């Protein structure tokens, strides 16, 4: 019952958000909440620390942006195409990357991210290079008018919610149980009869496709996309959001994303150095609450009822290249 | 006996770790339905042999045959699916998952509920009863809701065996199941193993000669990566070289 009320409150908060903050920021929160939650399938639930997620978020954003600008592909088909493109891109890249573990996985994904950045930067005829893709219109299926920011927010909302529900289902599915097992002990998982590489690849492809969807939602919100979408700082930001909110928790990434974006918006009204401030807050939170905000709250709540069934791993457990 | 079908056979199995030869030309024949012990001093290559048999390592040379099929170089998951399950000398379980979830993962492994990312994990409730039975057989049913990390050492060893038994394999590779256990805990762990041994094949690495003598039909003695001798306990206990290499301390 309390649970139902919680979800209803969250849904209501989502629906009322554009009345509290300006609609473009509200839709940004939707997109980044989906991006972070999708990334947590890899980071928190499978133990795959990727530092190249900008390739999939940004790749999705460029795909949706170009399809809309050049071919007039309407919403939500453009956002769904972004998901497809990011998933296809993940197949070879993550297929190679997941052969490595821990810090080596982080390094190889960072390198792939840089490669994608390079291609986007050089392929000027398609991507506009440093200028990016500008003036992306907002056509919608069935001729619905979503040109105002508020209308777009309510158009993006159901798609983002569906994406979030899929993320939450994935981590609480029979497949998700195997991912947890891989996070805990991949050698034992393999010797039980699970093809660990295939599981990791499917987890990564799903995660990256949903990140692409987030990129699509994001680009249609802004009407333009430039190189920062595929820059490594975007990969870093999503890692920070997940760690801040609490990896391996259901609401952590969403909370982390909302917090970072609101903070950035608030702080950038009086200083350009918002990165320094968010960075400091991030370091403080991680030092004091290793499980992130939601992870720590869950810990405290569970400590009062019963021993924790599957607490999220601490930061250093995922980052270290354990065994062989 | 020598004519009976070998369920597991190795031919000239050799394993080099960089420039160190941990196993050299090992020939092994395990008859179906027996408990076959592998004994040998520390560093003899027993765990290395298991890592090769379970696919965690690929041999430098030699072949592995299981039920007539060449499984050399197969990945571990495929070997597990063919019916070879192993336990680990150094306990290897899922620390943050409950005991129930640990065992259910092993049960789920043999089904088609692996990649179903769109279904609710409630479909796994169908494995709960069976998982509880397995936990009961290793004396852990009362702790089913606890995370594995919270268990004391002896019970972690029991879970290790429970995970392996849950796979219901044709062949079990047990790497020192009683390592570090008190006599009482060791007996408790050996009991379910004795039960499943009735209709399965077991290869058992064990330092406790009492357990080896009581349980195994055949024994292979490994020293420094080579097979020194093979036979029954009665045959081997009188051999000088075996006693010198290993039994010396125990007999
Ligand atoms: N990954 C490795 N790299 C290099 N050498 C190794 C490796 N694993 C084992 N060895 C060496 O190979 C030899 C055999 O080791 P193994 O673990 O197979 O012995 P064991 O018979 O299981 O011993 P114990 O009774 O102590 O468990 C040892 O000398 C060991 O130091
Ligand atoms: Mg050993």
PDB file of C-alpha atoms in Angstrom, chain B residues 8-227:
ATOM      1  CA  UNK B   8      35.440 -39.170 -18.284  1.00  0.00           C
ATOM      2  CA  UNK B   9      38.803 -39.682 -19.871  1.00  0.00           C
ATOM      3  CA  UNK B  10      41.849 -37.492 -20.297  1.00  0.00           C
ATOM      4  CA  UNK B  11      44.694 -38.232 -22.686  1.00  0.00           C
ATOM      5  CA  UNK B  12      48.100 -36.697 -22.193  1.00  0.00           C
ATOM      6  CA  UNK B  13      46.641 -33.656 -20.485  1.00  0.00           C
ATOM      7  CA  UNK B  14      49.323 -30.997 -20.062  1.00  0.00           C
ATOM      8  CA  UNK B  15      49.067 -27.503 -18.648  1.00  0.00           C
ATOM      9  CA  UNK B  16      51.767 -24.843 -18.636  1.00  0.00           C
ATOM     10  CA  UNK B  17      51.428 -21.608 -16.675  1.00  0.00           C
ATOM     11  CA  UNK B  18      53.890 -19.490 -18.603  1.00  0.00           C
ATOM     12  CA  UNK B  19      57.099 -21.444 -17.987  1.00  0.00           C
ATOM     13  CA  UNK B  20      55.787 -23.634 -15.164  1.00  0.00           C
ATOM     14  CA  UNK B  21      54.351 -27.046 -16.025  1.00  0.00           C
ATOM     15  CA  UNK B  22      51.561 -27.721 -13.539  1.00  0.00           C
ATOM     16  CA  UNK B  23      50.253 -30.852 -15.249  1.00  0.00           C
ATOM     17  CA  UNK B  24      52.165 -33.203 -17.512  1.00  0.00           C
ATOM     18  CA  UNK B  25      50.700 -35.901 -19.721  1.00  0.00           C
ATOM     19  CA  UNK B  26      47.956 -36.876 -17.316  1.00  0.00           C
ATOM     20  CA  UNK B  27      45.908 -39.912 -18.387  1.00  0.00           C
ATOM     21  CA  UNK B  28      42.795 -40.455 -16.360  1.00  0.00           C
ATOM     22  CA  UNK B  29      39.851 -42.828 -16.721  1.00  0.00           C
ATOM     23  CA  UNK B  30      36.815 -42.384 -14.511  1.00  0.00           C
ATOM     24  CA  UNK B  31      34.224 -45.169 -14.613  1.00  0.00           C
ATOM     25  CA  UNK B  32      30.576 -44.219 -14.631  1.00  0.00           C
ATOM     26  CA  UNK B  33      28.862 -44.512 -11.271  1.00  0.00           C
ATOM     27  CA  UNK B  34      32.006 -44.498  -9.150  1.00  0.00           C
ATOM     28  CA  UNK B  35      33.588 -42.131  -6.692  1.00  0.00           C
ATOM     29  CA  UNK B  36      37.075 -41.551  -7.995  1.00  0.00           C
ATOM     30  CA  UNK B  37      39.455 -39.785  -5.633  1.00  0.00           C
ATOM     31  CA  UNK B  38      42.393 -37.647  -6.719  1.00  0.00           C
ATOM     32  CA  UNK B  39      45.012 -37.300  -4.047  1.00  0.00           C
ATOM     33  CA  UNK B  40      48.403 -35.661  -3.964  1.00  0.00           C
ATOM     34  CA  UNK B  41      50.456 -33.174  -1.998  1.00  0.00           C
ATOM     35  CA  UNK B  42      49.945 -29.409  -2.163  1.00  0.00           C
ATOM     36  CA  UNK B  43      50.750 -28.035  -5.587  1.00  0.00           C
ATOM     37  CA  UNK B  44      50.416 -31.429  -7.285  1.00  0.00           C
ATOM     38  CA  UNK B  45      48.056 -29.979  -9.897  1.00  0.00           C
ATOM     39  CA  UNK B  46      44.683 -31.222  -8.626  1.00  0.00           C
ATOM     40  CA  UNK B  47      42.902 -27.881  -8.885  1.00  0.00           C
ATOM     41  CA  UNK B  48      44.595 -27.243 -12.219  1.00  0.00           C
ATOM     42  CA  UNK B  49      43.150 -30.545 -13.446  1.00  0.00           C
ATOM     43  CA  UNK B  50      39.671 -29.459 -12.324  1.00  0.00           C
ATOM     44  CA  UNK B  51      40.067 -26.079 -13.995  1.00  0.00           C
ATOM     45  CA  UNK B  52      40.861 -27.891 -17.235  1.00  0.00           C
ATOM     46  CA  UNK B  53      37.985 -30.354 -16.861  1.00  0.00           C
ATOM     47  CA  UNK B  54      35.501 -27.543 -16.200  1.00  0.00           C
ATOM     48  CA  UNK B  55      36.783 -25.370 -19.044  1.00  0.00           C
ATOM     49  CA  UNK B  56      38.164 -22.507 -16.950  1.00  0.00           C
ATOM     50  CA  UNK B  57      41.571 -23.260 -18.461  1.00  0.00           C
ATOM     51  CA  UNK B  58      42.496 -24.628 -21.880  1.00  0.00           C
ATOM     52  CA  UNK B  59      45.180 -27.309 -21.869  1.00  0.00           C
ATOM     53  CA  UNK B  60      48.541 -26.721 -23.507  1.00  0.00           C
ATOM     54  CA  UNK B  61      48.270 -30.254 -24.888  1.00  0.00           C
ATOM     55  CA  UNK B  62      46.049 -33.275 -24.548  1.00  0.00           C
ATOM     56  CA  UNK B  63      42.380 -34.106 -24.799  1.00  0.00           C
ATOM     57  CA  UNK B  64      39.381 -34.410 -22.522  1.00  0.00           C
ATOM     58  CA  UNK B  65      36.535 -36.792 -23.364  1.00  0.00           C
ATOM     59  CA  UNK B  66      33.207 -36.777 -21.576  1.00  0.00           C
ATOM     60  CA  UNK B  67      30.660 -39.473 -22.370  1.00  0.00           C
ATOM     61  CA  UNK B  68      32.529 -40.197 -25.578  1.00  0.00           C
ATOM     62  CA  UNK B  69      32.506 -36.562 -26.709  1.00  0.00           C
ATOM     63  CA  UNK B  70      35.625 -34.426 -27.065  1.00  0.00           C
ATOM     64  CA  UNK B  71      35.112 -31.387 -24.829  1.00  0.00           C
ATOM     65  CA  UNK B  72      38.661 -30.016 -24.949  1.00  0.00           C
ATOM     66  CA  UNK B  73      38.561 -26.219 -25.084  1.00  0.00           C
ATOM     67  CA  UNK B  74      34.788 -25.963 -24.641  1.00  0.00           C
ATOM     68  CA  UNK B  75      33.748 -22.877 -22.662  1.00  0.00           C
ATOM     69  CA  UNK B  76      32.754 -23.536 -19.026  1.00  0.00           C
ATOM     70  CA  UNK B  77      29.043 -22.885 -19.531  1.00  0.00           C
ATOM     71  CA  UNK B  78      28.816 -25.510 -22.263  1.00  0.00           C
ATOM     72  CA  UNK B  79      30.626 -28.074 -20.165  1.00  0.00           C
ATOM     73  CA  UNK B  80      28.252 -27.349 -17.288  1.00  0.00           C
ATOM     74  CA  UNK B  81      25.292 -27.797 -19.614  1.00  0.00           C
ATOM     75  CA  UNK B  82      26.637 -31.153 -20.776  1.00  0.00           C
ATOM     76  CA  UNK B  83      26.381 -32.345 -17.186  1.00  0.00           C
ATOM     77  CA  UNK B  84      29.689 -31.662 -15.453  1.00  0.00           C
ATOM     78  CA  UNK B  85      29.370 -29.531 -12.331  1.00  0.00           C
ATOM     79  CA  UNK B  86      32.172 -28.519 -10.036  1.00  0.00           C
ATOM     80  CA  UNK B  87      32.676 -27.107  -6.590  1.00  0.00           C
ATOM     81  CA  UNK B  88      35.543 -24.845  -5.651  1.00  0.00           C
ATOM     82  CA  UNK B  89      38.308 -25.339  -3.127  1.00  0.00           C
ATOM     83  CA  UNK B  90      38.100 -21.639  -2.331  1.00  0.00           C
ATOM     84  CA  UNK B  91      34.409 -21.030  -1.681  1.00  0.00           C
ATOM     85  CA  UNK B  92      32.774 -19.349  -4.663  1.00  0.00           C
ATOM     86  CA  UNK B  93      29.174 -18.299  -4.073  1.00  0.00           C
ATOM     87  CA  UNK B  94      27.084 -15.132  -4.585  1.00  0.00           C
ATOM     88  CA  UNK B  95      27.789 -13.178  -1.396  1.00  0.00           C
ATOM     89  CA  UNK B  96      25.108 -10.484  -1.565  1.00  0.00           C
ATOM     90  CA  UNK B  97      22.321 -12.813  -2.663  1.00  0.00           C
ATOM     91  CA  UNK B  98      20.252 -14.851  -0.242  1.00  0.00           C
ATOM     92  CA  UNK B  99      20.886 -18.578   0.087  1.00  0.00           C
ATOM     93  CA  UNK B 100      17.556 -19.198  -1.603  1.00  0.00           C
ATOM     94  CA  UNK B 101      18.529 -17.001  -4.548  1.00  0.00           C
ATOM     95  CA  UNK B 102      21.948 -18.646  -4.717  1.00  0.00           C
ATOM     96  CA  UNK B 103      20.385 -22.073  -5.172  1.00  0.00           C
ATOM     97  CA  UNK B 104      17.589 -20.832  -7.422  1.00  0.00           C
ATOM     98  CA  UNK B 105      20.226 -19.461  -9.786  1.00  0.00           C
ATOM     99  CA  UNK B 106      21.674 -22.944 -10.096  1.00  0.00           C
ATOM    100  CA  UNK B 107      18.209 -24.402 -10.737  1.00  0.00           C
ATOM    101  CA  UNK B 108      17.332 -21.670 -13.231  1.00  0.00           C
ATOM    102  CA  UNK B 109      20.510 -22.458 -15.180  1.00  0.00           C
ATOM    103  CA  UNK B 110      19.051 -25.645 -16.596  1.00  0.00           C
ATOM    104  CA  UNK B 111      15.888 -23.980 -17.917  1.00  0.00           C
ATOM    105  CA  UNK B 112      14.893 -21.608 -20.692  1.00  0.00           C
ATOM    106  CA  UNK B 113      14.307 -18.785 -18.152  1.00  0.00           C
ATOM    107  CA  UNK B 114      17.653 -17.187 -18.816  1.00  0.00           C
ATOM    108  CA  UNK B 115      17.323 -14.398 -21.316  1.00  0.00           C
ATOM    109  CA  UNK B 116      13.680 -13.522 -20.559  1.00  0.00           C
ATOM    110  CA  UNK B 117      14.237  -9.845 -19.707  1.00  0.00           C
ATOM    111  CA  UNK B 118      10.604  -8.924 -20.304  1.00  0.00           C
ATOM    112  CA  UNK B 119       9.132 -11.321 -17.734  1.00  0.00           C
ATOM    113  CA  UNK B 120       8.745 -10.793 -14.029  1.00  0.00           C
ATOM    114  CA  UNK B 121      11.247 -12.627 -11.855  1.00  0.00           C
ATOM    115  CA  UNK B 122       8.238 -14.086 -10.061  1.00  0.00           C
ATOM    116  CA  UNK B 123       8.367 -16.946 -12.579  1.00  0.00           C
ATOM    117  CA  UNK B 124      11.368 -18.107 -10.553  1.00  0.00           C
ATOM    118  CA  UNK B 125       9.072 -18.853  -7.604  1.00  0.00           C
ATOM    119  CA  UNK B 126       8.521 -22.230  -9.243  1.00  0.00           C
ATOM    120  CA  UNK B 127      12.046 -23.164  -8.127  1.00  0.00           C
ATOM    121  CA  UNK B 128      11.542 -22.216  -4.503  1.00  0.00           C
ATOM    122  CA  UNK B 129      10.387 -25.611  -3.221  1.00  0.00           C
ATOM    123  CA  UNK B 130      13.174 -27.490  -4.927  1.00  0.00           C
ATOM    124  CA  UNK B 131      15.718 -24.933  -3.741  1.00  0.00           C
ATOM    125  CA  UNK B 132      14.484 -25.325  -0.174  1.00  0.00           C
ATOM    126  CA  UNK B 133      14.885 -29.098  -0.430  1.00  0.00           C
ATOM    127  CA  UNK B 134      18.455 -28.691  -1.589  1.00  0.00           C
ATOM    128  CA  UNK B 135      19.175 -26.210   1.185  1.00  0.00           C
ATOM    129  CA  UNK B 136      17.659 -28.676   3.654  1.00  0.00           C
ATOM    130  CA  UNK B 137      19.898 -31.463   2.342  1.00  0.00           C
ATOM    131  CA  UNK B 138      22.975 -29.418   3.213  1.00  0.00           C
ATOM    132  CA  UNK B 139      21.443 -28.192   6.483  1.00  0.00           C
ATOM    133  CA  UNK B 140      20.840 -24.581   5.458  1.00  0.00           C
ATOM    134  CA  UNK B 141      17.065 -24.364   5.004  1.00  0.00           C
ATOM    135  CA  UNK B 142      16.547 -22.329   8.159  1.00  0.00           C
ATOM    136  CA  UNK B 143      18.904 -19.649   6.833  1.00  0.00           C
ATOM    137  CA  UNK B 144      17.351 -19.414   3.355  1.00  0.00           C
ATOM    138  CA  UNK B 145      16.636 -15.685   3.631  1.00  0.00           C
ATOM    139  CA  UNK B 146      20.128 -14.697   4.749  1.00  0.00           C
ATOM    140  CA  UNK B 147      22.723 -13.284   2.362  1.00  0.00           C
ATOM    141  CA  UNK B 148      25.532 -15.757   1.766  1.00  0.00           C
ATOM    142  CA  UNK B 149      28.119 -13.248   2.980  1.00  0.00           C
ATOM    143  CA  UNK B 150      26.610 -13.446   6.475  1.00  0.00           C
ATOM    144  CA  UNK B 151      27.364 -17.179   6.863  1.00  0.00           C
ATOM    145  CA  UNK B 152      30.239 -18.556   8.906  1.00  0.00           C
ATOM    146  CA  UNK B 153      32.877 -20.512   6.997  1.00  0.00           C
ATOM    147  CA  UNK B 154      31.466 -24.006   7.529  1.00  0.00           C
ATOM    148  CA  UNK B 155      28.049 -23.045   6.232  1.00  0.00           C
ATOM    149  CA  UNK B 156      29.541 -21.289   3.229  1.00  0.00           C
ATOM    150  CA  UNK B 157      31.205 -24.596   2.367  1.00  0.00           C
ATOM    151  CA  UNK B 158      27.821 -26.301   2.656  1.00  0.00           C
ATOM    152  CA  UNK B 159      26.299 -23.719   0.291  1.00  0.00           C
ATOM    153  CA  UNK B 160      29.178 -24.297  -2.121  1.00  0.00           C
ATOM    154  CA  UNK B 161      28.232 -27.983  -2.256  1.00  0.00           C
ATOM    155  CA  UNK B 162      24.517 -27.156  -2.416  1.00  0.00           C
ATOM    156  CA  UNK B 163      25.054 -25.021  -5.532  1.00  0.00           C
ATOM    157  CA  UNK B 164      26.881 -27.875  -7.207  1.00  0.00           C
ATOM    158  CA  UNK B 165      24.302 -30.493  -6.247  1.00  0.00           C
ATOM    159  CA  UNK B 166      21.474 -28.251  -7.480  1.00  0.00           C
ATOM    160  CA  UNK B 167      22.746 -28.636 -11.038  1.00  0.00           C
ATOM    161  CA  UNK B 168      21.936 -32.366 -10.855  1.00  0.00           C
ATOM    162  CA  UNK B 169      24.934 -33.176 -13.025  1.00  0.00           C
ATOM    163  CA  UNK B 170      25.997 -36.552 -14.378  1.00  0.00           C
ATOM    164  CA  UNK B 171      29.507 -35.902 -13.145  1.00  0.00           C
ATOM    165  CA  UNK B 172      30.500 -33.926 -10.055  1.00  0.00           C
ATOM    166  CA  UNK B 173      33.983 -32.524  -9.587  1.00  0.00           C
ATOM    167  CA  UNK B 174      34.420 -31.755  -5.902  1.00  0.00           C
ATOM    168  CA  UNK B 175      37.579 -29.847  -4.977  1.00  0.00           C
ATOM    169  CA  UNK B 176      38.312 -30.500  -1.300  1.00  0.00           C
ATOM    170  CA  UNK B 177      34.726 -30.155  -0.090  1.00  0.00           C
ATOM    171  CA  UNK B 178      35.801 -30.599   3.528  1.00  0.00           C
ATOM    172  CA  UNK B 179      38.777 -28.204   3.384  1.00  0.00           C
ATOM    173  CA  UNK B 180      39.171 -26.408   6.691  1.00  0.00           C
ATOM    174  CA  UNK B 181      36.102 -28.003   8.281  1.00  0.00           C
ATOM    175  CA  UNK B 182      35.766 -29.598  11.688  1.00  0.00           C
ATOM    176  CA  UNK B 183      35.156 -33.356  11.690  1.00  0.00           C
ATOM    177  CA  UNK B 184      31.537 -32.739  12.531  1.00  0.00           C
ATOM    178  CA  UNK B 185      30.998 -30.204   9.705  1.00  0.00           C
ATOM    179  CA  UNK B 186      32.894 -32.428   7.288  1.00  0.00           C
ATOM    180  CA  UNK B 187      30.621 -35.384   8.071  1.00  0.00           C
ATOM    181  CA  UNK B 188      27.565 -33.197   7.574  1.00  0.00           C
ATOM    182  CA  UNK B 189      28.786 -32.132   4.145  1.00  0.00           C
ATOM    183  CA  UNK B 190      29.761 -35.637   3.053  1.00  0.00           C
ATOM    184  CA  UNK B 191      26.327 -37.045   3.817  1.00  0.00           C
ATOM    185  CA  UNK B 192      24.424 -35.370   0.917  1.00  0.00           C
ATOM    186  CA  UNK B 193      27.389 -36.151  -1.326  1.00  0.00           C
ATOM    187  CA  UNK B 194      27.098 -39.804  -0.364  1.00  0.00           C
ATOM    188  CA  UNK B 195      23.400 -39.620  -1.210  1.00  0.00           C
ATOM    189  CA  UNK B 196      23.822 -38.298  -4.732  1.00  0.00           C
ATOM    190  CA  UNK B 197      26.744 -40.651  -5.358  1.00  0.00           C
ATOM    191  CA  UNK B 198      24.269 -43.512  -5.614  1.00  0.00           C
ATOM    192  CA  UNK B 199      23.367 -42.670  -9.180  1.00  0.00           C
ATOM    193  CA  UNK B 200      26.063 -40.283 -10.288  1.00  0.00           C
ATOM    194  CA  UNK B 201      29.791 -40.144 -10.878  1.00  0.00           C
ATOM    195  CA  UNK B 202      32.044 -38.136  -8.599  1.00  0.00           C
ATOM    196  CA  UNK B 203      35.646 -37.075  -8.902  1.00  0.00           C
ATOM    197  CA  UNK B 204      36.758 -36.055  -5.449  1.00  0.00           C
ATOM    198  CA  UNK B 205      39.890 -34.172  -4.461  1.00  0.00           C
ATOM    199  CA  UNK B 206      40.374 -34.827  -0.789  1.00  0.00           C
ATOM    200  CA  UNK B 207      43.204 -34.667   1.720  1.00  0.00           C
ATOM    201  CA  UNK B 208      41.413 -36.608   4.421  1.00  0.00           C
ATOM    202  CA  UNK B 209      42.495 -40.243   3.881  1.00  0.00           C
ATOM    203  CA  UNK B 210      39.676 -41.500   6.102  1.00  0.00           C
ATOM    204  CA  UNK B 211      37.118 -39.968   3.743  1.00  0.00           C
ATOM    205  CA  UNK B 212      38.977 -41.231   0.678  1.00  0.00           C
ATOM    206  CA  UNK B 213      39.245 -44.786   2.007  1.00  0.00           C
ATOM    207  CA  UNK B 214      35.616 -44.896   3.053  1.00  0.00           C
ATOM    208  CA  UNK B 215      34.080 -43.423  -0.083  1.00  0.00           C
ATOM    209  CA  UNK B 216      36.126 -44.015  -3.179  1.00  0.00           C
ATOM    210  CA  UNK B 217      36.325 -47.033  -5.421  1.00  0.00           C
ATOM    211  CA  UNK B 218      39.427 -45.806  -7.226  1.00  0.00           C
ATOM    212  CA  UNK B 219      42.205 -43.411  -6.427  1.00  0.00           C
ATOM    213  CA  UNK B 220      44.601 -41.527  -8.668  1.00  0.00           C
ATOM    214  CA  UNK B 221      47.764 -40.174  -7.072  1.00  0.00           C
ATOM    215  CA  UNK B 222      49.170 -36.976  -8.548  1.00  0.00           C
ATOM    216  CA  UNK B 223      52.586 -35.572  -7.743  1.00  0.00           C
ATOM    217  CA  UNK B 224      54.217 -32.589  -9.373  1.00  0.00           C
ATOM    218  CA  UNK B 225      51.775 -32.654 -12.245  1.00  0.00           C
ATOM    219  CA  UNK B 226      52.198 -36.345 -13.071  1.00  0.00           C
ATOM    220  CA  UNK B 227      50.037 -39.368 -12.408  1.00  0.00           C
TER     221      UNK B 227
END
